[in-house]
């Protein structure tokens, strides 16, 4: 009887064992649980059948199952990154009506969606009145970044300041500042909606300074830069914040025409009127 074929793993040599298909499936399942390869475990048999039909080599089959595992793992990571960002609601850039914002060319939005500005540590500032699409764009940019595998966090200015004050009271400020500094992108919403006391303003400035020219901040504000002094009690601090958020930054003005109101009116116009009546403007 001829000796069993062998495979070589480093300096060790192990015999190849002939297994029935059910035994092979059980062995694959056990090995995949040990190696944490859930996609290989669930897809190995199906891909094996397809590989047999296509007369693929053993190496080609192995490439197929490993590629399926990598693709699925990448998809799970993208989903996890989006969940970790803690967006208040789902918003995507492709759902934004660019016709309502002619000051933002499609090429500019596409370039921002690609994320090169994040790699360069550049800021993005969205300025405009309430309802003009700032938060939609902010969440959309953050979602695009998270789906590219970047570490993103969305937070309102008031919530961030409260978190920093509590951390400072608990002697945990350096840990919290360090956690925010490690993000690839911080999405800071509603800057200028609330007046900050001196302590809160200084703590927020620490976060901004910790990320300066190293990691990106995208922020949305309903106030022009000239009015940020109403948010930050110290004019010099306000000027320093503006300086850090505009240096090599991308400034997008969303205007004063309410995006939400316009979208609501458009939706009402498309909805069939009740009792044959014309929809109201």
XYZ file of C-alpha atoms in Angstrom:
281
model
C 0.000 0.000 0.000
C 1.463 3.398 -0.995
C 2.198 5.914 1.814
C -0.243 8.755 2.459
C 0.615 12.063 0.757
C 2.013 14.732 3.031
C 1.887 18.520 3.313
C 4.672 20.668 4.663
C 4.075 23.395 7.250
C 7.339 25.105 8.132
C 9.679 22.424 9.436
C 6.824 20.065 10.430
C 5.370 17.471 8.089
C 1.773 16.293 8.596
C -0.022 13.537 6.726
C -3.060 14.477 4.613
C -6.076 12.598 5.901
C -8.721 11.359 3.484
C -12.119 12.542 4.801
C -15.672 11.998 3.688
C -17.576 15.152 2.775
C -19.560 15.190 6.055
C -16.378 14.698 8.054
C -14.625 17.425 6.051
C -17.521 19.819 6.662
C -17.343 19.112 10.399
C -13.580 19.649 10.432
C -13.933 22.922 8.493
C -16.598 24.125 10.913
C -14.477 23.320 13.951
C -11.354 24.923 12.501
C -13.246 28.072 11.449
C -14.659 28.499 14.941
C -11.150 28.228 16.364
C -9.732 30.669 13.806
C -12.779 32.994 13.909
C -13.599 32.638 10.207
C -17.420 32.711 10.155
C -17.767 33.352 6.418
C -15.500 30.441 5.471
C -17.538 28.228 7.806
C -20.861 29.158 6.221
C -19.719 29.507 2.605
C -17.066 26.789 2.210
C -19.460 24.078 1.032
C -21.297 26.331 -1.425
C -18.066 27.673 -2.898
C -16.681 24.115 -3.098
C -19.663 23.045 -5.209
C -19.218 26.073 -7.484
C -15.473 25.389 -7.717
C -16.151 21.788 -8.759
C -18.538 22.928 -11.484
C -15.994 25.450 -12.761
C -13.122 22.952 -12.428
C -11.122 25.316 -10.256
C -7.802 24.224 -8.808
C -7.366 23.741 -5.076
C -5.447 27.011 -4.927
C -8.199 28.875 -6.770
C -10.801 27.441 -4.382
C -8.720 28.513 -1.392
C -8.413 31.996 -2.879
C -12.196 32.165 -3.311
C -13.058 31.237 0.267
C -10.404 33.512 1.754
C -11.519 36.422 -0.445
C -15.121 35.857 0.671
C -13.973 35.990 4.306
C -12.005 39.204 3.731
C -14.898 40.866 1.888
C -17.387 39.943 4.585
C -15.029 41.029 7.337
C -14.552 44.368 5.593
C -18.332 44.806 5.328
C -18.765 44.027 9.022
C -16.038 46.520 9.902
C -17.769 49.252 7.886
C -21.050 48.579 9.668
C -19.282 48.595 13.029
C -17.509 51.876 12.271
C -20.818 53.530 11.390
C -22.415 52.234 14.598
C -19.467 53.404 16.690
C -19.794 56.916 15.230
C -23.142 57.303 17.056
C -24.894 59.271 14.353
C -28.349 60.384 15.562
C -29.991 59.258 12.311
C -28.869 57.825 8.963
C -27.925 60.416 6.338
C -25.995 59.771 3.141
C -24.331 62.218 0.778
C -25.989 60.669 -2.259
C -29.398 61.545 -0.785
C -28.564 65.245 -0.533
C -30.233 67.438 -3.167
C -27.301 69.348 -4.626
C -29.664 71.396 -6.781
C -30.776 73.103 -3.570
C -27.207 74.164 -2.819
C -25.610 75.527 -6.018
C -22.696 76.927 -4.009
C -21.504 73.332 -3.477
C -20.352 71.885 -6.832
C -20.784 68.104 -7.242
C -17.041 67.753 -7.852
C -16.291 69.400 -4.505
C -18.680 67.104 -2.660
C -17.223 64.060 -4.430
C -13.717 65.117 -3.418
C -14.813 65.528 0.199
C -16.563 62.156 0.124
C -13.301 60.508 -0.985
C -11.745 61.559 2.323
C -8.384 62.943 1.252
C -8.936 65.946 3.524
C -9.164 63.560 6.484
C -5.840 61.957 5.617
C -4.337 65.452 5.434
C -5.828 66.488 8.800
C -7.810 69.333 7.250
C -11.010 70.743 8.783
C -14.422 71.209 7.203
C -16.773 73.949 8.407
C -20.442 74.059 7.398
C -22.041 77.457 7.951
C -25.704 78.326 7.425
C -29.063 78.932 8.996
C -31.091 76.218 10.674
C -32.581 73.681 8.275
C -30.201 74.377 5.384
C -28.703 70.877 5.263
C -25.646 71.290 7.487
C -26.343 68.259 9.660
C -27.228 66.140 6.623
C -23.878 66.979 5.052
C -22.039 66.517 8.351
C -23.508 63.062 8.970
C -23.101 62.149 5.299
C -19.399 63.029 5.331
C -18.963 61.135 8.594
C -20.787 58.087 7.256
C -18.647 58.042 4.112
C -15.509 58.232 6.267
C -16.699 55.462 8.588
C -17.549 53.179 5.671
C -13.999 53.682 4.431
C -12.809 52.168 7.709
C -11.992 55.395 9.535
C -12.705 56.000 13.215
C -15.447 58.629 13.388
C -17.516 60.134 16.182
C -20.509 62.454 15.896
C -21.391 64.648 18.870
C -23.156 67.938 19.469
C -21.119 70.739 20.997
C -23.268 70.821 24.135
C -22.965 67.052 24.667
C -19.202 67.135 24.153
C -18.714 69.997 26.597
C -20.870 68.231 29.197
C -18.818 65.057 28.736
C -15.585 67.004 29.170
C -16.809 68.786 32.298
C -17.855 65.475 33.872
C -14.514 63.908 32.938
C -12.681 66.864 34.453
C -14.669 66.543 37.673
C -13.813 62.815 37.802
C -10.098 63.429 37.080
C -10.493 61.601 33.753
C -10.040 64.537 31.398
C -6.731 63.421 29.858
C -8.204 60.009 29.063
C -11.253 61.507 27.343
C -9.197 64.080 25.426
C -6.871 61.285 24.331
C -9.804 59.202 23.110
C -11.097 62.046 20.969
C -7.580 62.787 19.719
C -7.290 59.244 18.331
C -10.338 59.619 16.096
C -9.740 60.026 12.383
C -12.704 62.406 12.155
C -14.667 64.280 14.794
C -18.063 65.519 13.579
C -19.006 68.435 15.830
C -22.578 69.627 15.346
C -24.506 72.673 16.593
C -21.466 74.837 17.290
C -22.862 78.255 18.165
C -26.303 77.060 19.256
C -25.485 77.423 22.956
C -23.398 79.916 24.909
C -20.418 78.254 26.609
C -19.158 79.282 30.016
C -15.408 79.917 30.357
C -14.676 76.436 31.668
C -16.621 74.664 28.929
C -15.061 76.838 26.248
C -11.538 76.081 27.465
C -12.240 72.336 27.582
C -13.616 72.382 24.044
C -10.532 74.297 22.940
C -8.389 71.452 24.313
C -10.138 68.998 22.009
C -9.689 71.286 19.002
C -6.028 71.935 19.814
C -5.289 68.233 20.354
C -6.426 67.539 16.782
C -4.869 70.573 15.095
C -3.168 69.644 11.790
C -3.089 65.991 12.867
C -6.681 64.811 12.665
C -9.749 66.330 11.066
C -12.748 68.072 12.561
C -15.927 68.652 10.587
C -18.224 71.099 12.325
C -21.570 72.705 11.613
C -22.614 76.121 12.884
C -25.620 78.367 12.400
C -23.504 81.469 13.094
C -20.929 83.178 10.874
C -17.402 83.373 12.212
C -17.934 87.005 13.194
C -20.569 85.884 15.721
C -18.606 83.086 17.380
C -17.686 85.529 20.112
C -21.219 84.997 21.418
C -20.429 81.303 21.914
C -16.947 81.665 23.368
C -16.831 84.201 26.220
C -13.207 85.170 25.591
C -12.747 86.980 22.234
C -9.164 85.740 22.010
C -10.319 82.162 22.508
C -12.990 82.612 19.847
C -10.354 83.946 17.437
C -8.068 81.002 18.221
C -10.857 78.494 17.548
C -11.725 80.171 14.232
C -8.050 80.173 13.282
C -7.675 76.439 13.940
C -10.886 75.468 12.170
C -10.167 77.529 9.058
C -6.443 76.945 8.511
C -6.224 74.814 5.344
C -9.933 74.238 5.855
C -12.888 73.661 3.542
C -15.626 76.230 4.217
C -19.089 75.420 2.890
C -21.866 77.988 3.158
C -25.322 76.388 3.101
C -27.143 79.747 3.028
C -30.414 80.710 4.627
C -33.053 78.921 2.512
C -34.365 76.026 4.607
C -33.515 72.696 2.976
C -35.958 70.847 5.231
C -38.839 73.227 4.462
C -38.166 72.977 0.746
C -38.062 69.167 0.923
C -41.314 69.092 2.918
C -43.060 71.293 0.370
C -41.788 69.128 -2.474
C -43.037 65.967 -0.729
C -46.452 67.522 -0.181
C -46.582 68.530 -3.804
C -45.978 64.926 -4.891
C -48.538 63.493 -2.444
C -52.055 62.941 -3.867
C -54.444 65.525 -2.453
C -57.286 64.285 -0.297
C -60.862 64.500 -1.635
C -59.644 65.803 -4.955
C -58.368 69.051 -3.461
C -55.219 70.752 -4.691
C -52.286 70.553 -2.268
C -51.652 73.737 -0.350
C -48.444 75.680 -0.960
